[in-house]
JSON list of C-alpha atoms in Angstrom, two decimals:
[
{"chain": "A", "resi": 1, "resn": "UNK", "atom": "CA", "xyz": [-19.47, 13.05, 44.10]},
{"chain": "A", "resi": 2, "resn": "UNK", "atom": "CA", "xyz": [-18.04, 16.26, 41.72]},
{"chain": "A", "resi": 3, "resn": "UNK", "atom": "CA", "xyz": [-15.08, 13.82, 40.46]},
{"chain": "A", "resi": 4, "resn": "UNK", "atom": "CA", "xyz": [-17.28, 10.37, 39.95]},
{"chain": "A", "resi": 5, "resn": "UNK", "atom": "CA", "xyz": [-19.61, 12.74, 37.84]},
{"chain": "A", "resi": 6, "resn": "UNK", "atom": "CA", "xyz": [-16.49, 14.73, 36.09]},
{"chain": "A", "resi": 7, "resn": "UNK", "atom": "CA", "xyz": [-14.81, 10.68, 35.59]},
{"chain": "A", "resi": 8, "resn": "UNK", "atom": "CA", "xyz": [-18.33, 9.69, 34.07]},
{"chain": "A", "resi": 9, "resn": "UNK", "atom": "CA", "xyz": [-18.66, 12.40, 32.02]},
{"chain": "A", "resi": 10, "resn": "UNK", "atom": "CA", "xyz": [-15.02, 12.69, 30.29]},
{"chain": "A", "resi": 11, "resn": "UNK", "atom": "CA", "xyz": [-15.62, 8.13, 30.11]},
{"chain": "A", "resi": 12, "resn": "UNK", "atom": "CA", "xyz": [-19.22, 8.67, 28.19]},
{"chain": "A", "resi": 13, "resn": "UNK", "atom": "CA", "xyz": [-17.58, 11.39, 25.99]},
{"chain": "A", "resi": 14, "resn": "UNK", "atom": "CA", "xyz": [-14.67, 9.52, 24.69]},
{"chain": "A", "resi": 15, "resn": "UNK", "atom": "CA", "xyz": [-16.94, 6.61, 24.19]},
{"chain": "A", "resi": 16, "resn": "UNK", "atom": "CA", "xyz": [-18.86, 8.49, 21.63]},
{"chain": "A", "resi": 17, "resn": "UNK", "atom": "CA", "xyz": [-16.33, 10.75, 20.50]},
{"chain": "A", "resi": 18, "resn": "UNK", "atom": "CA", "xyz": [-15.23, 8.97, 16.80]},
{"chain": "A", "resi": 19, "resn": "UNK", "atom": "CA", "xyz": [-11.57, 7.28, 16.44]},
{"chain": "A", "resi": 20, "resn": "UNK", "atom": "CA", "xyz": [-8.97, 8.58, 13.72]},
{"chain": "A", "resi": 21, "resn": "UNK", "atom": "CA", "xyz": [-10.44, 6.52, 11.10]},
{"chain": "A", "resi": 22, "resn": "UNK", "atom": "CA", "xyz": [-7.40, 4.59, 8.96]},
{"chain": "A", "resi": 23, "resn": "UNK", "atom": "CA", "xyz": [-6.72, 5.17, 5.29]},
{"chain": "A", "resi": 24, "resn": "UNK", "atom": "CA", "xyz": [-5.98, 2.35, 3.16]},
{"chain": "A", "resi": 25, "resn": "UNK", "atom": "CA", "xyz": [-3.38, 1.67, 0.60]},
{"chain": "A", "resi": 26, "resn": "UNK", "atom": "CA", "xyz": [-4.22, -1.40, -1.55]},
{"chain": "A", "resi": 27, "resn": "UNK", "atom": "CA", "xyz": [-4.22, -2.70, -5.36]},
{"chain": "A", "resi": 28, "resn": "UNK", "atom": "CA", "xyz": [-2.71, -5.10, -7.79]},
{"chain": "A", "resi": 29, "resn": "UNK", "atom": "CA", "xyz": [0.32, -5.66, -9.52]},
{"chain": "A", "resi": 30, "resn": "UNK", "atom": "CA", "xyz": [-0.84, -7.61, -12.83]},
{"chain": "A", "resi": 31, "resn": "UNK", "atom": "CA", "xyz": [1.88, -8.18, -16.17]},
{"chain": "A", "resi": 32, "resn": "UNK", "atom": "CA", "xyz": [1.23, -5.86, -19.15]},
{"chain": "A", "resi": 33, "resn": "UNK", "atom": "CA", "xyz": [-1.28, -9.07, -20.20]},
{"chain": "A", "resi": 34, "resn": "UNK", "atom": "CA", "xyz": [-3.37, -9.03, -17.11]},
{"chain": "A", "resi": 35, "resn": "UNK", "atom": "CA", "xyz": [-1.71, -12.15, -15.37]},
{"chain": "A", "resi": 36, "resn": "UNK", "atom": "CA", "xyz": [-1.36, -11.54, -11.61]},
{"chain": "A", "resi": 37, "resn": "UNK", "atom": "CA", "xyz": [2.80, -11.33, -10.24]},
{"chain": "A", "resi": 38, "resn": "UNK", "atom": "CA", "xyz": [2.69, -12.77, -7.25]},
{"chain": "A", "resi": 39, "resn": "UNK", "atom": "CA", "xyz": [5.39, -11.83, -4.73]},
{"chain": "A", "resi": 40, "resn": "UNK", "atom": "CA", "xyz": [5.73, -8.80, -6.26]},
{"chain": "A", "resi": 41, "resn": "UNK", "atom": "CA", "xyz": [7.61, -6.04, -3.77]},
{"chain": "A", "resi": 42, "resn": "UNK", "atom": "CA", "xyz": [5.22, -3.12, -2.77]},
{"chain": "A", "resi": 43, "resn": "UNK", "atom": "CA", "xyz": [7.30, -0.19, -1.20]},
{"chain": "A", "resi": 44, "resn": "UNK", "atom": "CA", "xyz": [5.34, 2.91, 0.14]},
{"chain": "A", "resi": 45, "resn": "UNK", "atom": "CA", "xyz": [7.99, 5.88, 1.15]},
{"chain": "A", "resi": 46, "resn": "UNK", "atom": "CA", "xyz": [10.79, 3.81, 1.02]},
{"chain": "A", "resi": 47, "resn": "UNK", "atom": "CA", "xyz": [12.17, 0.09, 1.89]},
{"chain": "A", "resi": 48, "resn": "UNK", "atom": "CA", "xyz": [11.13, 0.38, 5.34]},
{"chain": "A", "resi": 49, "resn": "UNK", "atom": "CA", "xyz": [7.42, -0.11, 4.60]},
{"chain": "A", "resi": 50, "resn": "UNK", "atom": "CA", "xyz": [7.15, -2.82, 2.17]},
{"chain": "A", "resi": 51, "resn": "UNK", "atom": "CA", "xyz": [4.32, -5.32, 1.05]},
{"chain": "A", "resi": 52, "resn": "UNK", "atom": "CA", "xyz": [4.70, -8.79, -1.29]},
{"chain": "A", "resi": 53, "resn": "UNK", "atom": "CA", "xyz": [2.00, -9.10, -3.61]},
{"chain": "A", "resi": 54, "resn": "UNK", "atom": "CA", "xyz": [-0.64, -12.54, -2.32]},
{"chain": "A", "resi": 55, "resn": "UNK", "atom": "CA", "xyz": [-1.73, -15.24, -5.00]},
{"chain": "A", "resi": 56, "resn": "UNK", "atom": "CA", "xyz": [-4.29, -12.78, -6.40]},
{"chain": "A", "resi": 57, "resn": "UNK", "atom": "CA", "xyz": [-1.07, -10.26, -7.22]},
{"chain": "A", "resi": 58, "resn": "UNK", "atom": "CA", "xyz": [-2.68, -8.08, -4.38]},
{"chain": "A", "resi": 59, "resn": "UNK", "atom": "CA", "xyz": [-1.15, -5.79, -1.59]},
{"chain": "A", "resi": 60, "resn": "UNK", "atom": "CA", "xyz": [-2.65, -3.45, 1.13]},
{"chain": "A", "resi": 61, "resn": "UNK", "atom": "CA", "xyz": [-1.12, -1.17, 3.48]},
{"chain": "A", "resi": 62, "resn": "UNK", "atom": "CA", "xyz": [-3.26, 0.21, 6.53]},
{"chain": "A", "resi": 63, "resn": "UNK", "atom": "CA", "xyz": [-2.77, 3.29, 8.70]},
{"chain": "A", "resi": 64, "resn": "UNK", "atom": "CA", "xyz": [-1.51, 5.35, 5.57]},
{"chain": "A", "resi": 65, "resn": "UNK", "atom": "CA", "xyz": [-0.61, 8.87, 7.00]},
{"chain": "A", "resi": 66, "resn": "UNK", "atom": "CA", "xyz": [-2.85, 11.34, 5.23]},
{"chain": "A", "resi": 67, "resn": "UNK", "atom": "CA", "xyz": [-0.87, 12.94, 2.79]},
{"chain": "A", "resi": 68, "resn": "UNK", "atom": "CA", "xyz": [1.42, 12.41, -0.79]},
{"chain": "A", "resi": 69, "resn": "UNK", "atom": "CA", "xyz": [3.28, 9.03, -0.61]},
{"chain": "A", "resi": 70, "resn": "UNK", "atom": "CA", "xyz": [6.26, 7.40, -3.29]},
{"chain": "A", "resi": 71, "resn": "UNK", "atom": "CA", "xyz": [5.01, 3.96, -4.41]},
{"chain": "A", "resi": 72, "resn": "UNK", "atom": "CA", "xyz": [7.79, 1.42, -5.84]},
{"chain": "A", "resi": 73, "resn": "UNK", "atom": "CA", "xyz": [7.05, -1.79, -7.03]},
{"chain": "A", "resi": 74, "resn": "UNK", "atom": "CA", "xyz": [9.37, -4.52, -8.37]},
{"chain": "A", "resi": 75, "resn": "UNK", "atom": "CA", "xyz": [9.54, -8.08, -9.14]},
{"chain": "A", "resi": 76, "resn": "UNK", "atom": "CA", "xyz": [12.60, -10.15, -11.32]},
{"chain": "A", "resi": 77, "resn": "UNK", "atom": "CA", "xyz": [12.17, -10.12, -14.81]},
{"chain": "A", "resi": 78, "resn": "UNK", "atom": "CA", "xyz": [9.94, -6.81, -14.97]},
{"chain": "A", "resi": 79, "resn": "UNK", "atom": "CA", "xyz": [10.69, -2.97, -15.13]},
{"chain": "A", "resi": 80, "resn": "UNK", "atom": "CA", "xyz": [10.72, -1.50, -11.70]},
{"chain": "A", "resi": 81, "resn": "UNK", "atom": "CA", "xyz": [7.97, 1.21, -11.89]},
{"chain": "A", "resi": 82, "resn": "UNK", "atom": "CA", "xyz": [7.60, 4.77, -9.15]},
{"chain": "A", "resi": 83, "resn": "UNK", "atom": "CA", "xyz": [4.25, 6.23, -8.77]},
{"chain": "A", "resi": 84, "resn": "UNK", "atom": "CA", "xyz": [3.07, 8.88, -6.28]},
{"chain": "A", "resi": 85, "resn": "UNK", "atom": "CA", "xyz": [-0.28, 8.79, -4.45]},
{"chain": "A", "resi": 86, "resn": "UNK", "atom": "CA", "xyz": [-2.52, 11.04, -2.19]},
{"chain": "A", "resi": 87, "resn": "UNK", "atom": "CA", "xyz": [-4.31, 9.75, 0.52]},
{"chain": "A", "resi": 88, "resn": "UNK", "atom": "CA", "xyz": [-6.86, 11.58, 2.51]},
{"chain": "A", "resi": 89, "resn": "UNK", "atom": "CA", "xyz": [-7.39, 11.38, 5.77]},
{"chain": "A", "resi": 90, "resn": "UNK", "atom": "CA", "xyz": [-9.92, 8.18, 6.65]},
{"chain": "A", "resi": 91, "resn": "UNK", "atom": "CA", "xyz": [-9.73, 7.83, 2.35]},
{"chain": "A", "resi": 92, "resn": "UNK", "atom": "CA", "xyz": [-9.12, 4.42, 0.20]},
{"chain": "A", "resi": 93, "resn": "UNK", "atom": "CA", "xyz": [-6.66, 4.87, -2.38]},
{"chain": "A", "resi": 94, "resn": "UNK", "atom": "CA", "xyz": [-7.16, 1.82, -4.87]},
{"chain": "A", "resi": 95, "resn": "UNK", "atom": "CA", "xyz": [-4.31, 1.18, -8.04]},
{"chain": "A", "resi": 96, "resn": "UNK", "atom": "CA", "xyz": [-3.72, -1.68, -10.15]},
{"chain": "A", "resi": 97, "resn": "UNK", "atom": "CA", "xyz": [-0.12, -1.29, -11.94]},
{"chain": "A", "resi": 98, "resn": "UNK", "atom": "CA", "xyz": [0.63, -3.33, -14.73]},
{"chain": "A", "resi": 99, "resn": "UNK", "atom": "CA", "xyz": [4.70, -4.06, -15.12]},
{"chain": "A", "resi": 100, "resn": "UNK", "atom": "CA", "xyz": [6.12, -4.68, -18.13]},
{"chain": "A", "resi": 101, "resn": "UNK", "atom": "CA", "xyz": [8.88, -7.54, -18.76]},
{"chain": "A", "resi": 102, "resn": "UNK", "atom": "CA", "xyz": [12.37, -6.76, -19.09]},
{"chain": "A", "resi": 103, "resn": "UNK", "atom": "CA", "xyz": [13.23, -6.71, -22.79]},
{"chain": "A", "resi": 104, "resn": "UNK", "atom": "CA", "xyz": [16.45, -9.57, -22.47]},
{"chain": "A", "resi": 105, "resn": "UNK", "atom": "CA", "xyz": [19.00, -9.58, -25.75]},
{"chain": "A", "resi": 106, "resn": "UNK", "atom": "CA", "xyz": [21.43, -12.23, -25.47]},
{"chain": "A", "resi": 107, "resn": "UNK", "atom": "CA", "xyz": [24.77, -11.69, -27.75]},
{"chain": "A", "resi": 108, "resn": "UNK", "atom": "CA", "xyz": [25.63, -13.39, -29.85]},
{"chain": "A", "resi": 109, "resn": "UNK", "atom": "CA", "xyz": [28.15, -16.55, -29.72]},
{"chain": "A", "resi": 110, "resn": "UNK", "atom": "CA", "xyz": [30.43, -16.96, -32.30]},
{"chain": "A", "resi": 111, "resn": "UNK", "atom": "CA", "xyz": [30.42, -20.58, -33.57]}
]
């Protein structure tokens, strides 16, 4: 009767006792104009762990370690950018990054 009471117990508690909450990485990667990239590559702490930018030129990572985190982004045709976050524990971190393009020179052909 001791253990069904003890099993009841330790069951009721860890119903009620609260779940690591999840931090959230999200944001959008927009030109230098505004104009959503879509398919834009969203890298948090390396290649590993990446994320393509949706329609909307949005990404979102969940179950972000609590902690400081390296952010790369890239898409052809624009200047990769780095950019280092924080994230608290059970915390939203929210960043829209605007990319510039890639300044392009041809040479010139001699006629």
């Amino acid at each position: 009767m001791i253990r069904r009471i003890a099993s009841f117990t330790l069951l009721s508690l860890s119903a009620i006792a609260p779940a690591h909450a999840q931090s959230l990485f999200t944001g959008r990667v927009l030109t230098d104009s505004g104009v959503a990239l879509v398919g834009a590559e969203v890298f948090l702490d390396g290649p590993q762990n990446i994320q393509r930018t949706n329609d909307a030129g949005e990404f979102r990572f969940i179950n972000v370690p609590a902690g400081d985190h390296i952010v790369g982004l890239r898409i052809t045709g624009f200047v990769p950018r780095i950019d280092t976050i924080e994230v608290a524990e059970a915390g939203e971190v929210r960043r829209d990054y605007k990319l510039a393009r890639v300044a392009t020179t041809l040479p010139e052909v001699p006629v």
